[in-house]
Amino acid sequence: MANPWFQFKQFTIQQQYNAMKVTTDGCLFGAMLPTLPGEGKGFKVIDIGTGTGLLSLMFAQKNPEASITAVELDPGSAAEAARNFDSVSLGKFIQPIATDILQFNPPHLFDLIITNPPFYEKQLTAPDAAKNRAHHDESLTLDGLLQSLDRLMTPEGSAWILLPAYRQEILPTLLSRYSFHLYSCCQIRPHPGKAPFRVVVQIGRRPQETLLESLVIKTDDQAYSPAFVNYLKPYYLFL
């Protein structure tokens, strides 16, 4: 059974009522999100499918002045995320909203979009409905997500997305459908010699050369890699 909480250096994630628990790849994604000028002051950010609120809080730690809208479809998960935000000063500029992103019509566009969307499309599902929504894109397909990004992003904005590696195959076709360009793609491998299992991609509207990178979570001796430690040291208690 997963721990009902996860302790970071500057905040605690309660996850008792969330189907999507804190994961290593989710934490790495949060640590890879960009640092904005002026600690994010004046920037409008949206976290789509916030779950426990992990990405919003990790982003707020390095950008404490950014205005973050944290949208979550599941009411119980949204309520738990709101409690996580309320428990620390990092959550002062985070607004949790329990709604379907496909129906969300905010009063403004967003400079930055961050999302760890449902992973698995038309694959085996769990008997728990909340787990299905968290892990499977029955309610939000990748195409539906990109349609939402197109609707919510400013002309100069960008989006950071964590995806399973196999989704790279269909991504170029979907990006071209909405006139998005791939700014960067980082392949995440669990160990050296293993195939990538996740990719972190940044997309936007301006044509530019794609930056291709790779990162290994653990070395052959099961220690965290130097790159992983560099990203997570500001967050993990024992790094």
PDB file of C-alpha atoms in Angstrom:
ATOM      1  CA  MET A   1       0.000   0.000   0.000  1.00  0.00           C
ATOM      2  CA  ALA A   2       1.360   3.429  -0.939  1.00  0.00           C
ATOM      3  CA  ASN A   3       2.386   5.788   1.825  1.00  0.00           C
ATOM      4  CA  PRO A   4      -0.439   8.305   2.522  1.00  0.00           C
ATOM      5  CA  TRP A   5       2.109  11.142   2.436  1.00  0.00           C
ATOM      6  CA  PHE A   6       5.422  12.038   0.781  1.00  0.00           C
ATOM      7  CA  GLN A   7       7.787  14.439   2.512  1.00  0.00           C
ATOM      8  CA  PHE A   8       9.894  16.888   0.521  1.00  0.00           C
ATOM      9  CA  LYS A   9      12.311  19.493   1.874  1.00  0.00           C
ATOM     10  CA  GLN A  10       9.851  22.391   1.700  1.00  0.00           C
ATOM     11  CA  PHE A  11       6.429  20.734   1.577  1.00  0.00           C
ATOM     12  CA  THR A  12       4.502  17.529   2.215  1.00  0.00           C
ATOM     13  CA  ILE A  13       2.259  15.814  -0.303  1.00  0.00           C
ATOM     14  CA  GLN A  14      -0.738  14.084   1.255  1.00  0.00           C
ATOM     15  CA  GLN A  15      -1.979  11.433  -1.163  1.00  0.00           C
ATOM     16  CA  GLN A  16      -4.454   9.308   0.747  1.00  0.00           C
ATOM     17  CA  TYR A  17      -7.385  10.156  -1.519  1.00  0.00           C
ATOM     18  CA  ASN A  18      -5.507  10.460  -4.816  1.00  0.00           C
ATOM     19  CA  ALA A  19      -5.439   7.665  -7.373  1.00  0.00           C
ATOM     20  CA  MET A  20      -2.258   9.127  -8.884  1.00  0.00           C
ATOM     21  CA  LYS A  21       0.433   8.835  -6.197  1.00  0.00           C
ATOM     22  CA  VAL A  22       3.834  10.536  -6.141  1.00  0.00           C
ATOM     23  CA  THR A  23       6.195   8.748  -8.550  1.00  0.00           C
ATOM     24  CA  THR A  24       9.889   9.049  -9.305  1.00  0.00           C
ATOM     25  CA  ASP A  25       9.286  10.102 -12.909  1.00  0.00           C
ATOM     26  CA  GLY A  26       6.686  12.640 -11.778  1.00  0.00           C
ATOM     27  CA  CYS A  27       9.177  14.147  -9.332  1.00  0.00           C
ATOM     28  CA  LEU A  28      11.885  14.266 -11.989  1.00  0.00           C
ATOM     29  CA  PHE A  29       9.493  16.009 -14.375  1.00  0.00           C
ATOM     30  CA  GLY A  30       8.624  18.582 -11.706  1.00  0.00           C
ATOM     31  CA  ALA A  31      12.306  19.239 -11.059  1.00  0.00           C
ATOM     32  CA  MET A  32      12.980  19.709 -14.791  1.00  0.00           C
ATOM     33  CA  LEU A  33      10.358  22.446 -15.182  1.00  0.00           C
ATOM     34  CA  PRO A  34      11.872  25.853 -16.006  1.00  0.00           C
ATOM     35  CA  THR A  35      12.876  28.689 -13.720  1.00  0.00           C
ATOM     36  CA  LEU A  36      11.153  31.870 -14.912  1.00  0.00           C
ATOM     37  CA  PRO A  37      12.573  35.415 -14.807  1.00  0.00           C
ATOM     38  CA  GLY A  38      11.811  37.378 -11.649  1.00  0.00           C
ATOM     39  CA  GLU A  39      10.761  34.214  -9.773  1.00  0.00           C
ATOM     40  CA  GLY A  40       7.796  34.008 -12.152  1.00  0.00           C
ATOM     41  CA  LYS A  41       6.206  37.326 -11.248  1.00  0.00           C
ATOM     42  CA  GLY A  42       3.575  38.256 -13.821  1.00  0.00           C
ATOM     43  CA  PHE A  43       3.550  34.791 -15.397  1.00  0.00           C
ATOM     44  CA  LYS A  44       0.290  32.849 -15.646  1.00  0.00           C
ATOM     45  CA  VAL A  45       0.742  29.094 -15.387  1.00  0.00           C
ATOM     46  CA  ILE A  46      -1.729  26.218 -15.557  1.00  0.00           C
ATOM     47  CA  ASP A  47      -1.181  22.688 -14.237  1.00  0.00           C
ATOM     48  CA  ILE A  48      -3.562  20.359 -16.106  1.00  0.00           C
ATOM     49  CA  GLY A  49      -4.521  17.282 -14.094  1.00  0.00           C
ATOM     50  CA  THR A  50      -2.796  18.422 -10.919  1.00  0.00           C
ATOM     51  CA  GLY A  51      -3.672  15.291  -8.907  1.00  0.00           C
ATOM     52  CA  THR A  52      -1.993  15.738  -5.524  1.00  0.00           C
ATOM     53  CA  GLY A  53      -0.679  19.170  -6.554  1.00  0.00           C
ATOM     54  CA  LEU A  54       2.884  17.836  -6.842  1.00  0.00           C
ATOM     55  CA  LEU A  55       3.880  19.681 -10.027  1.00  0.00           C
ATOM     56  CA  SER A  56       2.335  22.962  -8.890  1.00  0.00           C
ATOM     57  CA  LEU A  57       4.242  22.897  -5.597  1.00  0.00           C
ATOM     58  CA  MET A  58       7.544  21.863  -7.177  1.00  0.00           C
ATOM     59  CA  PHE A  59       7.140  24.623  -9.737  1.00  0.00           C
ATOM     60  CA  ALA A  60       6.171  27.156  -7.049  1.00  0.00           C
ATOM     61  CA  GLN A  61       9.303  26.312  -5.055  1.00  0.00           C
ATOM     62  CA  LYS A  62      11.517  27.686  -7.845  1.00  0.00           C
ATOM     63  CA  ASN A  63       8.987  30.277  -9.085  1.00  0.00           C
ATOM     64  CA  PRO A  64       7.269  31.545  -5.907  1.00  0.00           C
ATOM     65  CA  GLU A  65       5.784  34.644  -7.596  1.00  0.00           C
ATOM     66  CA  ALA A  66       4.071  32.826 -10.472  1.00  0.00           C
ATOM     67  CA  SER A  67       0.286  32.652 -10.568  1.00  0.00           C
ATOM     68  CA  ILE A  68      -0.666  28.967 -10.927  1.00  0.00           C
ATOM     69  CA  THR A  69      -4.069  27.527 -11.789  1.00  0.00           C
ATOM     70  CA  ALA A  70      -4.232  23.850 -10.805  1.00  0.00           C
ATOM     71  CA  VAL A  71      -7.064  22.050 -12.642  1.00  0.00           C
ATOM     72  CA  GLU A  72      -8.212  18.574 -11.613  1.00  0.00           C
ATOM     73  CA  LEU A  73     -11.186  16.574 -12.902  1.00  0.00           C
ATOM     74  CA  ASP A  74     -11.649  14.326  -9.848  1.00  0.00           C
ATOM     75  CA  PRO A  75     -13.294  16.259  -6.959  1.00  0.00           C
ATOM     76  CA  GLY A  76     -11.597  14.217  -4.216  1.00  0.00           C
ATOM     77  CA  SER A  77      -8.159  14.665  -5.746  1.00  0.00           C
ATOM     78  CA  ALA A  78      -8.793  18.381  -6.241  1.00  0.00           C
ATOM     79  CA  ALA A  79      -9.808  18.753  -2.595  1.00  0.00           C
ATOM     80  CA  GLU A  80      -6.667  16.956  -1.407  1.00  0.00           C
ATOM     81  CA  ALA A  81      -4.500  19.120  -3.677  1.00  0.00           C
ATOM     82  CA  ALA A  82      -6.140  22.212  -2.187  1.00  0.00           C
ATOM     83  CA  ARG A  83      -5.241  21.023   1.324  1.00  0.00           C
ATOM     84  CA  ASN A  84      -1.651  20.425   0.205  1.00  0.00           C
ATOM     85  CA  PHE A  85      -1.496  23.977  -1.152  1.00  0.00           C
ATOM     86  CA  ASP A  86      -3.009  25.456   2.002  1.00  0.00           C
ATOM     87  CA  SER A  87      -0.488  23.698   4.249  1.00  0.00           C
ATOM     88  CA  VAL A  88       2.557  25.656   3.007  1.00  0.00           C
ATOM     89  CA  SER A  89       3.388  29.230   2.017  1.00  0.00           C
ATOM     90  CA  LEU A  90       4.418  27.975  -1.437  1.00  0.00           C
ATOM     91  CA  GLY A  91       0.740  27.541  -2.205  1.00  0.00           C
ATOM     92  CA  LYS A  92      -0.191  31.196  -1.750  1.00  0.00           C
ATOM     93  CA  PHE A  93      -0.475  31.873  -5.506  1.00  0.00           C
ATOM     94  CA  ILE A  94      -1.918  28.466  -6.481  1.00  0.00           C
ATOM     95  CA  GLN A  95      -5.631  28.320  -7.266  1.00  0.00           C
ATOM     96  CA  PRO A  96      -7.102  24.780  -7.351  1.00  0.00           C
ATOM     97  CA  ILE A  97     -10.117  24.270  -9.604  1.00  0.00           C
ATOM     98  CA  ALA A  98     -12.157  21.072  -9.794  1.00  0.00           C
ATOM     99  CA  THR A  99     -13.309  20.882 -13.405  1.00  0.00           C
ATOM    100  CA  ASP A 100     -12.871  19.130 -16.740  1.00  0.00           C
ATOM    101  CA  ILE A 101     -10.126  20.912 -18.701  1.00  0.00           C
ATOM    102  CA  LEU A 102     -12.184  20.372 -21.871  1.00  0.00           C
ATOM    103  CA  GLN A 103     -14.918  22.542 -20.346  1.00  0.00           C
ATOM    104  CA  PHE A 104     -12.632  25.070 -18.633  1.00  0.00           C
ATOM    105  CA  ASN A 105     -12.955  28.632 -19.937  1.00  0.00           C
ATOM    106  CA  PRO A 106     -10.602  30.925 -17.971  1.00  0.00           C
ATOM    107  CA  PRO A 107     -10.646  34.731 -18.285  1.00  0.00           C
ATOM    108  CA  HIS A 108      -7.111  34.793 -19.691  1.00  0.00           C
ATOM    109  CA  LEU A 109      -4.574  32.697 -21.589  1.00  0.00           C
ATOM    110  CA  PHE A 110      -1.523  31.060 -20.006  1.00  0.00           C
ATOM    111  CA  ASP A 111       2.172  31.721 -20.574  1.00  0.00           C
ATOM    112  CA  LEU A 112       3.162  28.237 -19.458  1.00  0.00           C
ATOM    113  CA  ILE A 113       1.275  24.950 -19.318  1.00  0.00           C
ATOM    114  CA  ILE A 114       2.549  21.948 -17.357  1.00  0.00           C
ATOM    115  CA  THR A 115       0.892  18.554 -17.409  1.00  0.00           C
ATOM    116  CA  ASN A 116       1.409  14.911 -16.545  1.00  0.00           C
ATOM    117  CA  PRO A 117      -1.612  13.598 -18.469  1.00  0.00           C
ATOM    118  CA  PRO A 118      -3.233  10.139 -18.378  1.00  0.00           C
ATOM    119  CA  PHE A 119      -0.781   7.700 -19.920  1.00  0.00           C
ATOM    120  CA  TYR A 120      -2.546   4.766 -21.450  1.00  0.00           C
ATOM    121  CA  GLU A 121      -4.972   4.942 -24.362  1.00  0.00           C
ATOM    122  CA  LYS A 122      -7.182   1.895 -25.101  1.00  0.00           C
ATOM    123  CA  GLN A 123      -5.135  -0.383 -22.856  1.00  0.00           C
ATOM    124  CA  LEU A 124      -6.131  -2.604 -19.932  1.00  0.00           C
ATOM    125  CA  THR A 125      -7.896  -0.590 -17.255  1.00  0.00           C
ATOM    126  CA  ALA A 126      -8.219  -1.005 -13.523  1.00  0.00           C
ATOM    127  CA  PRO A 127     -11.552  -1.756 -11.812  1.00  0.00           C
ATOM    128  CA  ASP A 128     -11.253   1.499  -9.827  1.00  0.00           C
ATOM    129  CA  ALA A 129     -12.867   4.393 -11.758  1.00  0.00           C
ATOM    130  CA  ALA A 130     -10.596   7.015 -10.171  1.00  0.00           C
ATOM    131  CA  LYS A 131      -7.481   5.055 -11.170  1.00  0.00           C
ATOM    132  CA  ASN A 132      -8.818   4.789 -14.709  1.00  0.00           C
ATOM    133  CA  ARG A 133      -9.200   8.565 -14.928  1.00  0.00           C
ATOM    134  CA  ALA A 134      -5.739   9.147 -13.444  1.00  0.00           C
ATOM    135  CA  HIS A 135      -3.826   6.612 -15.547  1.00  0.00           C
ATOM    136  CA  HIS A 136      -5.905   6.142 -18.709  1.00  0.00           C
ATOM    137  CA  ASP A 137      -6.978   8.810 -21.128  1.00  0.00           C
ATOM    138  CA  GLU A 138     -10.636   7.818 -21.287  1.00  0.00           C
ATOM    139  CA  SER A 139     -11.621  11.362 -20.314  1.00  0.00           C
ATOM    140  CA  LEU A 140      -8.690  13.216 -21.935  1.00  0.00           C
ATOM    141  CA  THR A 141      -6.935  11.838 -25.010  1.00  0.00           C
ATOM    142  CA  LEU A 142      -3.587  13.205 -26.147  1.00  0.00           C
ATOM    143  CA  ASP A 143      -5.375  14.826 -29.076  1.00  0.00           C
ATOM    144  CA  GLY A 144      -7.882  16.382 -26.672  1.00  0.00           C
ATOM    145  CA  LEU A 145      -5.029  17.636 -24.502  1.00  0.00           C
ATOM    146  CA  LEU A 146      -3.315  19.329 -27.454  1.00  0.00           C
ATOM    147  CA  GLN A 147      -6.624  20.870 -28.474  1.00  0.00           C
ATOM    148  CA  SER A 148      -6.867  22.341 -24.957  1.00  0.00           C
ATOM    149  CA  LEU A 149      -3.288  23.599 -25.120  1.00  0.00           C
ATOM    150  CA  ASP A 150      -4.053  25.313 -28.403  1.00  0.00           C
ATOM    151  CA  ARG A 151      -7.066  27.004 -26.808  1.00  0.00           C
ATOM    152  CA  LEU A 152      -5.370  28.026 -23.546  1.00  0.00           C
ATOM    153  CA  MET A 153      -1.797  29.021 -24.535  1.00  0.00           C
ATOM    154  CA  THR A 154      -0.620  32.548 -25.337  1.00  0.00           C
ATOM    155  CA  PRO A 155       1.016  33.054 -28.767  1.00  0.00           C
ATOM    156  CA  GLU A 156       4.484  33.140 -27.159  1.00  0.00           C
ATOM    157  CA  GLY A 157       3.716  30.486 -24.542  1.00  0.00           C
ATOM    158  CA  SER A 158       4.932  26.923 -24.221  1.00  0.00           C
ATOM    159  CA  ALA A 159       3.851  23.646 -22.662  1.00  0.00           C
ATOM    160  CA  TRP A 160       5.833  20.971 -20.822  1.00  0.00           C
ATOM    161  CA  ILE A 161       4.411  17.453 -20.986  1.00  0.00           C
ATOM    162  CA  LEU A 162       5.465  14.127 -19.421  1.00  0.00           C
ATOM    163  CA  LEU A 163       4.592  11.184 -21.671  1.00  0.00           C
ATOM    164  CA  PRO A 164       5.351   7.466 -21.957  1.00  0.00           C
ATOM    165  CA  ALA A 165       8.123   6.967 -24.501  1.00  0.00           C
ATOM    166  CA  TYR A 166       5.945   5.104 -26.993  1.00  0.00           C
ATOM    167  CA  ARG A 167       3.799   8.220 -27.469  1.00  0.00           C
ATOM    168  CA  GLN A 168       6.697   9.776 -29.421  1.00  0.00           C
ATOM    169  CA  GLU A 169       5.502   7.824 -32.457  1.00  0.00           C
ATOM    170  CA  ILE A 170       2.221   9.727 -32.798  1.00  0.00           C
ATOM    171  CA  LEU A 171       3.345  13.073 -31.358  1.00  0.00           C
ATOM    172  CA  PRO A 172       4.683  14.692 -34.584  1.00  0.00           C
ATOM    173  CA  THR A 173       1.389  14.083 -36.388  1.00  0.00           C
ATOM    174  CA  LEU A 174      -0.643  15.562 -33.545  1.00  0.00           C
ATOM    175  CA  LEU A 175       1.661  18.558 -33.132  1.00  0.00           C
ATOM    176  CA  SER A 176       1.370  19.439 -36.816  1.00  0.00           C
ATOM    177  CA  ARG A 177      -2.416  19.226 -36.571  1.00  0.00           C
ATOM    178  CA  TYR A 178      -2.391  22.165 -34.146  1.00  0.00           C
ATOM    179  CA  SER A 179       0.627  23.981 -35.646  1.00  0.00           C
ATOM    180  CA  PHE A 180       2.791  23.236 -32.593  1.00  0.00           C
ATOM    181  CA  HIS A 181       6.549  22.762 -32.783  1.00  0.00           C
ATOM    182  CA  LEU A 182       8.719  20.501 -30.651  1.00  0.00           C
ATOM    183  CA  TYR A 183      11.194  22.669 -28.725  1.00  0.00           C
ATOM    184  CA  SER A 184      12.888  19.932 -26.727  1.00  0.00           C
ATOM    185  CA  CYS A 185      12.623  16.223 -25.979  1.00  0.00           C
ATOM    186  CA  CYS A 186      14.414  14.460 -23.127  1.00  0.00           C
ATOM    187  CA  GLN A 187      14.269  10.654 -23.069  1.00  0.00           C
ATOM    188  CA  ILE A 188      14.231   9.185 -19.560  1.00  0.00           C
ATOM    189  CA  ARG A 189      15.820   5.769 -19.011  1.00  0.00           C
ATOM    190  CA  PRO A 190      15.579   3.824 -15.729  1.00  0.00           C
ATOM    191  CA  HIS A 191      19.133   2.409 -16.128  1.00  0.00           C
ATOM    192  CA  PRO A 192      21.972   2.576 -18.667  1.00  0.00           C
ATOM    193  CA  GLY A 193      21.275   0.238 -21.561  1.00  0.00           C
ATOM    194  CA  LYS A 194      17.535   0.206 -20.903  1.00  0.00           C
ATOM    195  CA  ALA A 195      15.061   1.636 -23.376  1.00  0.00           C
ATOM    196  CA  PRO A 196      13.476   5.009 -22.542  1.00  0.00           C
ATOM    197  CA  PHE A 197      10.211   4.664 -20.622  1.00  0.00           C
ATOM    198  CA  ARG A 198       9.274   8.357 -20.356  1.00  0.00           C
ATOM    199  CA  VAL A 199       9.884  11.510 -22.371  1.00  0.00           C
ATOM    200  CA  VAL A 200       9.702  15.133 -21.247  1.00  0.00           C
ATOM    201  CA  VAL A 201       8.730  17.369 -24.145  1.00  0.00           C
ATOM    202  CA  GLN A 202       8.400  21.128 -24.481  1.00  0.00           C
ATOM    203  CA  ILE A 203       6.226  22.476 -27.286  1.00  0.00           C
ATOM    204  CA  GLY A 204       5.207  25.911 -28.557  1.00  0.00           C
ATOM    205  CA  ARG A 205       4.037  27.812 -31.616  1.00  0.00           C
ATOM    206  CA  ARG A 206       7.325  29.279 -32.877  1.00  0.00           C
ATOM    207  CA  PRO A 207       9.422  27.175 -35.296  1.00  0.00           C
ATOM    208  CA  GLN A 208      12.829  26.377 -33.852  1.00  0.00           C
ATOM    209  CA  GLU A 209      15.409  23.612 -33.797  1.00  0.00           C
ATOM    210  CA  THR A 210      14.570  20.745 -31.452  1.00  0.00           C
ATOM    211  CA  LEU A 211      16.913  20.120 -28.516  1.00  0.00           C
ATOM    212  CA  LEU A 212      17.328  16.364 -27.979  1.00  0.00           C
ATOM    213  CA  GLU A 213      18.561  15.078 -24.619  1.00  0.00           C
ATOM    214  CA  SER A 214      18.600  11.920 -22.512  1.00  0.00           C
ATOM    215  CA  LEU A 215      18.801  11.199 -18.793  1.00  0.00           C
ATOM    216  CA  VAL A 216      19.343   8.054 -16.730  1.00  0.00           C
ATOM    217  CA  ILE A 217      17.681   7.808 -13.312  1.00  0.00           C
ATOM    218  CA  LYS A 218      19.997   5.183 -11.782  1.00  0.00           C
ATOM    219  CA  THR A 219      23.473   3.933 -12.604  1.00  0.00           C
ATOM    220  CA  ASP A 220      24.397   0.260 -12.935  1.00  0.00           C
ATOM    221  CA  ASP A 221      25.198   0.090  -9.208  1.00  0.00           C
ATOM    222  CA  GLN A 222      21.636   1.280  -8.378  1.00  0.00           C
ATOM    223  CA  ALA A 223      22.743   4.734  -7.200  1.00  0.00           C
ATOM    224  CA  TYR A 224      20.954   7.815  -8.468  1.00  0.00           C
ATOM    225  CA  SER A 225      22.784   9.296 -11.439  1.00  0.00           C
ATOM    226  CA  PRO A 226      24.573  12.669 -11.028  1.00  0.00           C
ATOM    227  CA  ALA A 227      22.029  14.291 -13.372  1.00  0.00           C
ATOM    228  CA  PHE A 228      19.091  12.973 -11.332  1.00  0.00           C
ATOM    229  CA  VAL A 229      20.705  14.156  -8.081  1.00  0.00           C
ATOM    230  CA  ASN A 230      21.327  17.592  -9.577  1.00  0.00           C
ATOM    231  CA  TYR A 231      17.648  17.962 -10.459  1.00  0.00           C
ATOM    232  CA  LEU A 232      16.145  16.510  -7.278  1.00  0.00           C
ATOM    233  CA  LYS A 233      18.571  17.772  -4.633  1.00  0.00           C
ATOM    234  CA  PRO A 234      16.490  20.925  -3.949  1.00  0.00           C
ATOM    235  CA  TYR A 235      13.454  18.701  -3.273  1.00  0.00           C
ATOM    236  CA  TYR A 236      14.339  15.229  -1.922  1.00  0.00           C
ATOM    237  CA  LEU A 237      15.065  15.039   1.808  1.00  0.00           C
ATOM    238  CA  PHE A 238      18.088  12.781   1.623  1.00  0.00           C
ATOM    239  CA  LEU A 239      19.970  14.106  -1.383  1.00  0.00           C
TER     240      LEU A 239
END
